[in-house]
Amino acid sequence: MLHEEFLKLKEDRQHGNFLLPYVWYHTLIPEYYTNYPMHWHDEFEIIYVKKGKMNINLDLKSYVACTGDIILIKPKSLHGFGQYENESVETITLLFSLTMMNAQITDACSIKYFSPILDRKLDVPSIIHPEDSGYENIYKCIINMHEIYHENSNFFELNIKSELFKMFYHLLDDFCSEYNITSKANDETNTIKIIIEYIQMNYMHQISISELADAAGLSEHYLMRYFKSNMGITCVEYMNEYRLNIATHLLTETDYPIGIIAEKCGIPNVSYFNRIFKKYFKVTPKVYRKKNQ
């Protein structure tokens, strides 16, 4: 079930299938949710903003993406996104495994391009804007892949792979001419991942700041300042945000009573659960279920 796939910070769900690890999603914010918590996965992710604005946090850097922007999220990058102020946004998102691009017998493409991306050694731009030189080439590949995937015509898998190779060619040729290689992963990102992973693996229980500090190897005081500085919200705010997003899936996909949902989300006090849910989503859990189930 969808809410079970939401439990871990690292997404273990398979996007697409073994034969074609490649899939598209259509998203509306705030119709579907207001914020998607920080997470990472092994797939390459491309988000095209069809209309509107959205907040993006990518490896602890914040961006505002606008209509036409293309967001590139490398494998294992820590990221989250959500509503910008009170604006709505419509996006299409592509997730695919870079294993699609690697040959069974190691070749120059694998060694020089795709393996460095998988190992987070080859840097690509986080956002490509419509006014950027080279944007049109990337945009055409994305739209072509989206149409090919949904038309599902004969030999569409070959067509998709050809467009992927073309897209990476333009991406490297137009945006990575200096071939910017980074030598190591960001230590701050790894520490944040440890903290978030602990929260998201234990959200159904009470979690103290002391427990989080022990998990991250930090003092309680430093942990609170460190988390707020890098994430923009407190640990408690993040825990509530994550628990409430879990609650939305349980409300729409199960028939559990609201009290049981609150308990499963680590908030056994139902009145407190109702209060913070309404503060976050602007409606009560009951109204949210009726509207979205």
mmCIF file of C-alpha atoms in Angstrom:
data_model
loop_
_atom_site.group_PDB
_atom_site.id
_atom_site.type_symbol
_atom_site.label_atom_id
_atom_site.label_comp_id
_atom_site.label_asym_id
_atom_site.label_seq_id
_atom_site.Cartn_x
_atom_site.Cartn_y
_atom_site.Cartn_z
ATOM 1 C CA MET A 1 0.000 0.000 0.000
ATOM 2 C CA LEU A 2 1.106 3.571 -0.659
ATOM 3 C CA HIS A 3 1.418 4.559 3.021
ATOM 4 C CA GLU A 4 3.776 1.641 3.617
ATOM 5 C CA GLU A 5 6.047 2.942 0.865
ATOM 6 C CA PHE A 6 6.171 6.269 2.680
ATOM 7 C CA LEU A 7 7.629 4.880 5.908
ATOM 8 C CA LYS A 8 11.332 5.056 5.159
ATOM 9 C CA LEU A 9 13.404 8.058 4.295
ATOM 10 C CA LYS A 10 15.134 6.104 1.569
ATOM 11 C CA GLU A 11 12.451 5.035 -0.867
ATOM 12 C CA ASP A 12 12.694 1.302 -1.390
ATOM 13 C CA ARG A 13 9.731 1.111 -3.746
ATOM 14 C CA GLN A 14 10.555 0.113 -7.293
ATOM 15 C CA HIS A 15 9.739 2.768 -9.852
ATOM 16 C CA GLY A 16 8.601 1.060 -13.022
ATOM 17 C CA ASN A 17 9.551 -2.606 -13.214
ATOM 18 C CA PHE A 18 12.502 -4.899 -13.816
ATOM 19 C CA LEU A 19 12.152 -4.703 -17.592
ATOM 20 C CA LEU A 20 11.644 -0.937 -17.639
ATOM 21 C CA PRO A 21 12.743 0.867 -14.421
ATOM 22 C CA TYR A 22 11.173 4.091 -15.649
ATOM 23 C CA VAL A 23 7.912 5.831 -14.715
ATOM 24 C CA TRP A 24 6.102 9.180 -14.933
ATOM 25 C CA TYR A 25 3.983 10.874 -12.232
ATOM 26 C CA HIS A 26 1.589 13.806 -12.454
ATOM 27 C CA THR A 27 1.395 16.004 -9.340
ATOM 28 C CA LEU A 28 -0.826 18.865 -8.207
ATOM 29 C CA ILE A 29 0.050 20.935 -5.143
ATOM 30 C CA PRO A 30 -1.791 21.584 -2.843
ATOM 31 C CA GLU A 31 -4.483 19.213 -4.176
ATOM 32 C CA TYR A 32 -2.379 16.103 -3.426
ATOM 33 C CA TYR A 33 -0.316 17.439 -0.503
ATOM 34 C CA THR A 34 1.323 20.688 0.571
ATOM 35 C CA ASN A 35 4.785 19.319 1.332
ATOM 36 C CA TYR A 36 6.649 16.111 0.544
ATOM 37 C CA PRO A 37 9.234 15.439 3.290
ATOM 38 C CA MET A 38 12.958 15.119 2.697
ATOM 39 C CA HIS A 39 13.995 11.736 1.275
ATOM 40 C CA TRP A 40 16.336 10.160 -1.245
ATOM 41 C CA HIS A 41 16.356 7.237 -3.647
ATOM 42 C CA ASP A 42 18.653 5.486 -6.089
ATOM 43 C CA GLU A 43 16.864 6.713 -9.218
ATOM 44 C CA PHE A 44 17.548 9.830 -11.263
ATOM 45 C CA GLU A 45 14.562 12.202 -10.972
ATOM 46 C CA ILE A 46 13.472 14.947 -13.345
ATOM 47 C CA ILE A 47 10.672 17.353 -12.428
ATOM 48 C CA TYR A 48 9.171 19.628 -15.086
ATOM 49 C CA VAL A 49 7.093 22.507 -13.724
ATOM 50 C CA LYS A 50 4.150 22.841 -16.100
ATOM 51 C CA LYS A 51 2.517 25.720 -14.256
ATOM 52 C CA GLY A 52 3.002 27.641 -11.016
ATOM 53 C CA LYS A 53 5.745 27.838 -8.388
ATOM 54 C CA MET A 54 7.085 25.388 -5.807
ATOM 55 C CA ASN A 55 9.735 25.201 -3.119
ATOM 56 C CA ILE A 56 12.572 22.735 -3.647
ATOM 57 C CA ASN A 57 15.182 21.693 -1.080
ATOM 58 C CA LEU A 58 18.008 19.826 -2.779
ATOM 59 C CA ASP A 59 21.007 18.676 -0.746
ATOM 60 C CA LEU A 60 20.205 21.344 1.862
ATOM 61 C CA LYS A 61 19.997 24.169 -0.687
ATOM 62 C CA SER A 62 16.667 25.919 -1.187
ATOM 63 C CA TYR A 63 15.237 26.950 -4.557
ATOM 64 C CA VAL A 64 11.983 28.349 -5.907
ATOM 65 C CA ALA A 65 11.084 26.603 -9.164
ATOM 66 C CA CYS A 66 8.760 28.398 -11.583
ATOM 67 C CA THR A 67 6.758 27.585 -14.711
ATOM 68 C CA GLY A 68 8.975 25.929 -17.312
ATOM 69 C CA ASP A 69 11.826 25.095 -14.942
ATOM 70 C CA ILE A 70 13.417 21.633 -15.148
ATOM 71 C CA ILE A 71 14.713 20.210 -11.865
ATOM 72 C CA LEU A 72 17.403 17.527 -12.000
ATOM 73 C CA ILE A 73 17.849 15.320 -8.936
ATOM 74 C CA LYS A 74 20.818 12.971 -9.020
ATOM 75 C CA PRO A 75 20.672 9.510 -7.387
ATOM 76 C CA LYS A 76 21.064 9.567 -3.583
ATOM 77 C CA SER A 77 20.470 13.323 -3.396
ATOM 78 C CA LEU A 78 18.555 14.430 -0.310
ATOM 79 C CA HIS A 79 15.497 16.353 -1.477
ATOM 80 C CA GLY A 80 11.996 17.502 -0.628
ATOM 81 C CA PHE A 81 9.480 19.888 -2.116
ATOM 82 C CA GLY A 82 6.244 21.670 -1.356
ATOM 83 C CA GLN A 83 3.919 24.598 -1.829
ATOM 84 C CA TYR A 84 5.374 28.053 -2.401
ATOM 85 C CA GLU A 85 3.426 30.541 -0.272
ATOM 86 C CA ASN A 86 -0.228 30.096 -1.298
ATOM 87 C CA GLU A 87 0.404 29.240 -4.950
ATOM 88 C CA SER A 88 -0.637 26.040 -6.673
ATOM 89 C CA VAL A 89 1.653 24.116 -8.984
ATOM 90 C CA GLU A 90 1.342 21.364 -11.574
ATOM 91 C CA THR A 91 4.306 19.141 -12.384
ATOM 92 C CA ILE A 92 5.223 16.014 -14.277
ATOM 93 C CA THR A 93 7.959 13.873 -12.766
ATOM 94 C CA LEU A 94 10.153 11.226 -14.342
ATOM 95 C CA LEU A 95 11.948 8.631 -12.222
ATOM 96 C CA PHE A 96 14.286 6.117 -13.828
ATOM 97 C CA SER A 97 17.238 3.940 -12.927
ATOM 98 C CA LEU A 98 20.562 4.814 -14.525
ATOM 99 C CA THR A 99 21.170 1.085 -14.879
ATOM 100 C CA MET A 100 19.074 1.471 -18.035
ATOM 101 C CA MET A 101 21.971 3.398 -19.531
ATOM 102 C CA ASN A 102 24.827 1.099 -18.550
ATOM 103 C CA ALA A 103 25.926 -1.591 -20.992
ATOM 104 C CA GLN A 104 26.294 -5.167 -19.773
ATOM 105 C CA ILE A 105 29.920 -4.946 -20.883
ATOM 106 C CA THR A 106 31.534 -1.835 -19.415
ATOM 107 C CA ASP A 107 32.099 0.804 -22.075
ATOM 108 C CA ALA A 108 33.223 4.417 -22.319
ATOM 109 C CA CYS A 109 29.731 5.782 -21.599
ATOM 110 C CA SER A 110 29.490 3.792 -18.367
ATOM 111 C CA ILE A 111 32.980 4.714 -17.166
ATOM 112 C CA LYS A 112 33.077 8.367 -18.235
ATOM 113 C CA TYR A 113 29.478 9.493 -17.670
ATOM 114 C CA PHE A 114 26.911 7.260 -15.974
ATOM 115 C CA SER A 115 29.046 5.681 -13.234
ATOM 116 C CA PRO A 116 30.306 9.119 -12.085
ATOM 117 C CA ILE A 117 26.688 10.313 -11.874
ATOM 118 C CA LEU A 118 25.713 7.228 -9.858
ATOM 119 C CA ASP A 119 28.715 7.751 -7.567
ATOM 120 C CA ARG A 120 27.833 11.459 -7.141
ATOM 121 C CA LYS A 121 31.154 12.492 -8.681
ATOM 122 C CA LEU A 122 29.786 14.153 -11.798
ATOM 123 C CA ASP A 123 27.964 17.372 -11.032
ATOM 124 C CA VAL A 124 24.979 18.415 -13.136
ATOM 125 C CA PRO A 125 22.887 21.576 -12.672
ATOM 126 C CA SER A 126 20.057 21.381 -10.143
ATOM 127 C CA ILE A 127 17.643 23.599 -12.102
ATOM 128 C CA ILE A 128 17.564 24.517 -15.785
ATOM 129 C CA HIS A 129 15.560 27.653 -16.584
ATOM 130 C CA PRO A 130 13.770 28.414 -19.887
ATOM 131 C CA GLU A 131 16.135 31.312 -20.558
ATOM 132 C CA ASP A 132 19.254 29.127 -20.176
ATOM 133 C CA SER A 133 21.234 28.297 -23.295
ATOM 134 C CA GLY A 134 20.633 24.642 -24.079
ATOM 135 C CA TYR A 135 17.265 24.516 -22.290
ATOM 136 C CA GLU A 136 15.298 23.793 -25.458
ATOM 137 C CA ASN A 137 17.263 20.604 -26.186
ATOM 138 C CA ILE A 138 16.569 19.173 -22.725
ATOM 139 C CA TYR A 139 12.918 20.286 -22.804
ATOM 140 C CA LYS A 140 12.285 18.574 -26.160
ATOM 141 C CA CYS A 141 13.741 15.294 -24.916
ATOM 142 C CA ILE A 142 11.579 15.389 -21.778
ATOM 143 C CA ILE A 143 8.358 16.126 -23.678
ATOM 144 C CA ASN A 144 9.186 13.473 -26.282
ATOM 145 C CA MET A 145 9.788 10.861 -23.559
ATOM 146 C CA HIS A 146 6.535 11.773 -21.838
ATOM 147 C CA GLU A 147 4.546 11.370 -25.067
ATOM 148 C CA ILE A 148 6.322 8.144 -26.066
ATOM 149 C CA TYR A 149 5.680 6.598 -22.643
ATOM 150 C CA HIS A 150 1.960 7.345 -22.673
ATOM 151 C CA GLU A 151 1.417 6.423 -26.328
ATOM 152 C CA ASN A 152 2.930 3.000 -25.567
ATOM 153 C CA SER A 153 3.371 2.225 -29.260
ATOM 154 C CA ASN A 154 5.492 -0.534 -30.788
ATOM 155 C CA PHE A 155 9.158 -0.440 -29.792
ATOM 156 C CA PHE A 156 8.512 2.402 -27.340
ATOM 157 C CA GLU A 157 11.214 1.116 -24.960
ATOM 158 C CA LEU A 158 13.871 1.627 -27.649
ATOM 159 C CA ASN A 159 12.488 5.074 -28.394
ATOM 160 C CA ILE A 160 12.594 6.041 -24.706
ATOM 161 C CA LYS A 161 16.212 4.901 -24.319
ATOM 162 C CA SER A 162 17.244 6.790 -27.439
ATOM 163 C CA GLU A 163 15.710 9.984 -26.004
ATOM 164 C CA LEU A 164 17.445 9.386 -22.654
ATOM 165 C CA PHE A 165 20.824 9.054 -24.333
ATOM 166 C CA LYS A 166 20.085 12.192 -26.358
ATOM 167 C CA MET A 167 19.061 14.078 -23.216
ATOM 168 C CA PHE A 168 22.271 13.152 -21.371
ATOM 169 C CA TYR A 169 24.316 14.130 -24.407
ATOM 170 C CA HIS A 170 22.748 17.598 -24.424
ATOM 171 C CA LEU A 171 22.972 17.854 -20.638
ATOM 172 C CA LEU A 172 26.710 17.172 -20.611
ATOM 173 C CA ASP A 173 27.446 19.106 -23.789
ATOM 174 C CA ASP A 174 25.433 22.211 -22.919
ATOM 175 C CA PHE A 175 25.699 22.364 -19.124
ATOM 176 C CA CYS A 176 28.748 20.356 -18.043
ATOM 177 C CA SER A 177 31.405 21.532 -20.483
ATOM 178 C CA GLU A 178 33.870 21.970 -17.623
ATOM 179 C CA TYR A 179 33.093 18.406 -16.503
ATOM 180 C CA ASN A 180 32.823 19.420 -12.862
ATOM 181 C CA ILE A 181 33.852 16.451 -10.716
ATOM 182 C CA THR A 182 33.242 16.491 -6.975
ATOM 183 C CA SER A 183 35.529 14.357 -4.821
ATOM 184 C CA LYS A 184 33.293 13.434 -1.903
ATOM 185 C CA ALA A 185 29.750 13.578 -0.606
ATOM 186 C CA ASN A 186 28.674 16.472 1.585
ATOM 187 C CA ASP A 187 29.249 15.528 5.255
ATOM 188 C CA GLU A 188 26.468 17.837 6.403
ATOM 189 C CA THR A 189 24.019 16.090 4.073
ATOM 190 C CA ASN A 190 25.014 12.694 5.501
ATOM 191 C CA THR A 191 24.465 13.903 9.082
ATOM 192 C CA ILE A 192 21.034 15.295 8.207
ATOM 193 C CA LYS A 193 20.192 11.960 6.559
ATOM 194 C CA ILE A 194 21.029 10.135 9.810
ATOM 195 C CA ILE A 195 18.745 12.413 11.833
ATOM 196 C CA ILE A 196 15.877 12.231 9.348
ATOM 197 C CA GLU A 197 16.198 8.489 8.908
ATOM 198 C CA TYR A 198 15.943 7.991 12.678
ATOM 199 C CA ILE A 199 12.792 10.117 12.774
ATOM 200 C CA GLN A 200 11.191 8.340 9.858
ATOM 201 C CA MET A 201 12.021 4.863 11.134
ATOM 202 C CA ASN A 202 10.659 5.637 14.613
ATOM 203 C CA TYR A 203 7.923 8.202 14.002
ATOM 204 C CA MET A 204 5.242 5.872 15.398
ATOM 205 C CA HIS A 205 6.828 6.158 18.876
ATOM 206 C CA GLN A 206 7.668 9.101 21.091
ATOM 207 C CA ILE A 207 11.070 10.506 20.052
ATOM 208 C CA SER A 208 13.098 12.716 22.354
ATOM 209 C CA ILE A 209 15.755 15.229 21.358
ATOM 210 C CA SER A 210 18.156 13.171 23.460
ATOM 211 C CA GLU A 211 17.516 10.103 21.279
ATOM 212 C CA LEU A 212 18.114 12.104 18.103
ATOM 213 C CA ALA A 213 21.304 13.583 19.494
ATOM 214 C CA ASP A 214 22.619 10.125 20.390
ATOM 215 C CA ALA A 215 21.769 8.804 16.914
ATOM 216 C CA ALA A 216 23.639 11.667 15.234
ATOM 217 C CA GLY A 217 26.534 11.796 17.700
ATOM 218 C CA LEU A 218 25.779 15.430 18.585
ATOM 219 C CA SER A 219 24.904 17.295 21.769
ATOM 220 C CA GLU A 220 21.212 18.128 22.214
ATOM 221 C CA HIS A 221 21.829 21.887 22.004
ATOM 222 C CA TYR A 222 23.992 21.609 18.890
ATOM 223 C CA LEU A 223 21.534 19.183 17.268
ATOM 224 C CA MET A 224 18.640 21.629 17.580
ATOM 225 C CA ARG A 225 20.659 24.542 16.136
ATOM 226 C CA TYR A 226 22.219 22.343 13.441
ATOM 227 C CA PHE A 227 18.868 20.924 12.262
ATOM 228 C CA LYS A 228 17.094 24.290 12.214
ATOM 229 C CA SER A 229 20.022 25.915 10.400
ATOM 230 C CA ASN A 230 20.104 23.282 7.633
ATOM 231 C CA MET A 231 16.415 22.404 7.311
ATOM 232 C CA GLY A 232 14.749 25.723 8.103
ATOM 233 C CA ILE A 233 12.410 24.083 10.635
ATOM 234 C CA THR A 234 12.878 22.544 14.088
ATOM 235 C CA CYS A 235 13.140 18.807 14.767
ATOM 236 C CA VAL A 236 9.668 18.838 16.336
ATOM 237 C CA GLU A 237 8.192 20.643 13.340
ATOM 238 C CA TYR A 238 9.772 18.121 10.990
ATOM 239 C CA MET A 239 8.467 15.174 13.051
ATOM 240 C CA ASN A 240 4.958 16.630 13.007
ATOM 241 C CA GLU A 241 5.181 17.325 9.273
ATOM 242 C CA TYR A 242 6.270 13.789 8.512
ATOM 243 C CA ARG A 243 3.663 12.208 10.810
ATOM 244 C CA LEU A 244 0.889 14.290 9.259
ATOM 245 C CA ASN A 245 1.886 13.301 5.740
ATOM 246 C CA ILE A 246 1.713 9.664 6.843
ATOM 247 C CA ALA A 247 -1.716 10.448 8.302
ATOM 248 C CA THR A 248 -3.016 11.793 4.980
ATOM 249 C CA HIS A 249 -2.274 8.456 3.291
ATOM 250 C CA LEU A 250 -3.942 6.507 6.081
ATOM 251 C CA LEU A 251 -6.975 8.799 5.940
ATOM 252 C CA THR A 252 -7.431 8.383 2.191
ATOM 253 C CA GLU A 253 -6.434 4.743 1.778
ATOM 254 C CA THR A 254 -7.758 3.003 4.901
ATOM 255 C CA ASP A 255 -10.919 2.943 6.971
ATOM 256 C CA TYR A 256 -9.089 3.277 10.305
ATOM 257 C CA PRO A 257 -10.826 5.553 12.828
ATOM 258 C CA ILE A 258 -9.080 8.886 13.267
ATOM 259 C CA GLY A 259 -8.002 7.953 16.793
ATOM 260 C CA ILE A 260 -6.231 4.836 15.505
ATOM 261 C CA ILE A 261 -4.557 6.838 12.741
ATOM 262 C CA ALA A 262 -3.308 9.382 15.271
ATOM 263 C CA GLU A 263 -1.862 6.564 17.377
ATOM 264 C CA LYS A 264 -0.217 4.880 14.376
ATOM 265 C CA CYS A 265 1.411 8.195 13.525
ATOM 266 C CA GLY A 266 2.921 8.580 16.987
ATOM 267 C CA ILE A 267 0.419 11.183 18.213
ATOM 268 C CA PRO A 268 -1.762 9.330 20.761
ATOM 269 C CA ASN A 269 -3.530 12.524 21.903
ATOM 270 C CA VAL A 270 -6.410 12.824 19.417
ATOM 271 C CA SER A 271 -7.284 16.416 20.248
ATOM 272 C CA TYR A 272 -3.656 17.460 19.721
ATOM 273 C CA PHE A 273 -3.578 15.469 16.469
ATOM 274 C CA ASN A 274 -6.737 17.229 15.227
ATOM 275 C CA ARG A 275 -5.340 20.618 16.211
ATOM 276 C CA ILE A 276 -1.972 20.316 14.442
ATOM 277 C CA PHE A 277 -3.580 18.604 11.426
ATOM 278 C CA LYS A 278 -5.963 21.540 10.955
ATOM 279 C CA LYS A 279 -3.115 24.009 11.432
ATOM 280 C CA TYR A 280 -1.084 22.234 8.739
ATOM 281 C CA PHE A 281 -3.790 21.339 6.174
ATOM 282 C CA LYS A 282 -6.377 24.056 7.023
ATOM 283 C CA VAL A 283 -9.096 21.396 7.470
ATOM 284 C CA THR A 284 -9.847 18.721 10.064
ATOM 285 C CA PRO A 285 -8.838 15.086 9.435
ATOM 286 C CA LYS A 286 -12.505 14.191 8.969
ATOM 287 C CA VAL A 287 -13.020 16.832 6.275
ATOM 288 C CA TYR A 288 -9.732 15.915 4.583
ATOM 289 C CA ARG A 289 -10.812 12.251 4.393
ATOM 290 C CA LYS A 290 -14.213 13.137 2.967
ATOM 291 C CA LYS A 291 -12.643 15.418 0.346
ATOM 292 C CA ASN A 292 -9.822 13.121 -0.784
ATOM 293 C CA GLN A 293 -10.820 9.503 -0.103
#
